[in-house]
Coordinates of C-alpha atoms in Angstrom, one line a residue:
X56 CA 80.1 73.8 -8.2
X57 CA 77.5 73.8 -5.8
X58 CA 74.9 72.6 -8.2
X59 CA 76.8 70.0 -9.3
X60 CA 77.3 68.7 -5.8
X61 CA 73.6 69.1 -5.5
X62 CA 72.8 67.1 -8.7
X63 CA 75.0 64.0 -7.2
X64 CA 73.2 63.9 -4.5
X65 CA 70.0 63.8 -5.1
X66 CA 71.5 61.0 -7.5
X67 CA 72.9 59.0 -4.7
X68 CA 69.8 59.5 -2.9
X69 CA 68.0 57.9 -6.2
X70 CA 70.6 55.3 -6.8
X71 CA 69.9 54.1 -2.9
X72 CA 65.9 54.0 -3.3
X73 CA 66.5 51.7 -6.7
X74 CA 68.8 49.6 -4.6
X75 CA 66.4 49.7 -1.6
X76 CA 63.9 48.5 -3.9
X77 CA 66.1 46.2 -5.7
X78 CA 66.8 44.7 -2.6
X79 CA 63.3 44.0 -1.4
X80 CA 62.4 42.5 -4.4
X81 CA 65.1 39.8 -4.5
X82 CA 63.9 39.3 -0.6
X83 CA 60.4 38.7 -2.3
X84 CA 62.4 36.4 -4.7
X85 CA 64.4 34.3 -2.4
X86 CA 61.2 34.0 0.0
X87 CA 59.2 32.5 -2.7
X88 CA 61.9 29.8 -3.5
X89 CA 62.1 29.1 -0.3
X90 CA 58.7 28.5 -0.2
X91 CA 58.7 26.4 -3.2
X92 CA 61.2 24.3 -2.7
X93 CA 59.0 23.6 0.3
X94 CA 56.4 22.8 -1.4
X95 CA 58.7 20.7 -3.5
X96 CA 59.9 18.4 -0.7
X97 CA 56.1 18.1 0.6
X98 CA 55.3 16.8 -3.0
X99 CA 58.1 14.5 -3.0
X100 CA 57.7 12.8 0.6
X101 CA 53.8 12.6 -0.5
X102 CA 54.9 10.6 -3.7
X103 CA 56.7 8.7 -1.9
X104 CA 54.7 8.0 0.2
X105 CA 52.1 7.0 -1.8
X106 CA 54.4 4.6 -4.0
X107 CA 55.3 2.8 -0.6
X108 CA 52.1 2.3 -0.2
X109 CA 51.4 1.3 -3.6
X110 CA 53.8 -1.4 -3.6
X111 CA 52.7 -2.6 -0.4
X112 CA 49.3 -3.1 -1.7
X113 CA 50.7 -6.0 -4.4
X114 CA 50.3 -5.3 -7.7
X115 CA 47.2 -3.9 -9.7
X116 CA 46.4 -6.1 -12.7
X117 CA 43.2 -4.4 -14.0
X118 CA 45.7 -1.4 -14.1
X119 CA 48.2 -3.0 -15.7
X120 CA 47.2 -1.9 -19.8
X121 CA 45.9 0.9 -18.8
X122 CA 47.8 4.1 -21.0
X123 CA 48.1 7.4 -19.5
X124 CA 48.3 10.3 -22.1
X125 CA 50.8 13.0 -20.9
X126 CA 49.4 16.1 -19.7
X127 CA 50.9 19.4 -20.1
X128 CA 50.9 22.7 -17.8

């Protein structure tokens, strides 16, 4: 009896150092979206940005037939 009590402890003791770790590593997880979404808004007030100021500018008729090909990441 004693050995089993044992055996589910040191079990416990292994299922709260998973969780611990499990734990931490969504932290990581949720810190990094964080910081992307971030990153994401920066992008998206640059663009914006940039597009007011594009259209400020008038429009840009030696651009006008210019084709972009599609790049992919």
């Amino acid at each position: 009896m004693l050995s089993e009590i044992q055996e589910q402890q040191s079990s416990m003791r292994t299922y709260q150092i998973t969780i611990k770790k499990l734990q931490n590593k969504a932290d990581h997880k949720d810190s990094d979206i964080y910081s992307l979404q971030n990153q994401l808004n920066d992008l998206v007030s640059f663009k914006k940005s940039l597009e007011k100021r594009l259209n400020a500018t008038g429009p840009l008729s030696m651009f006008d037939n210019l084709k972009l090909n599609k790049c992919f990441f």
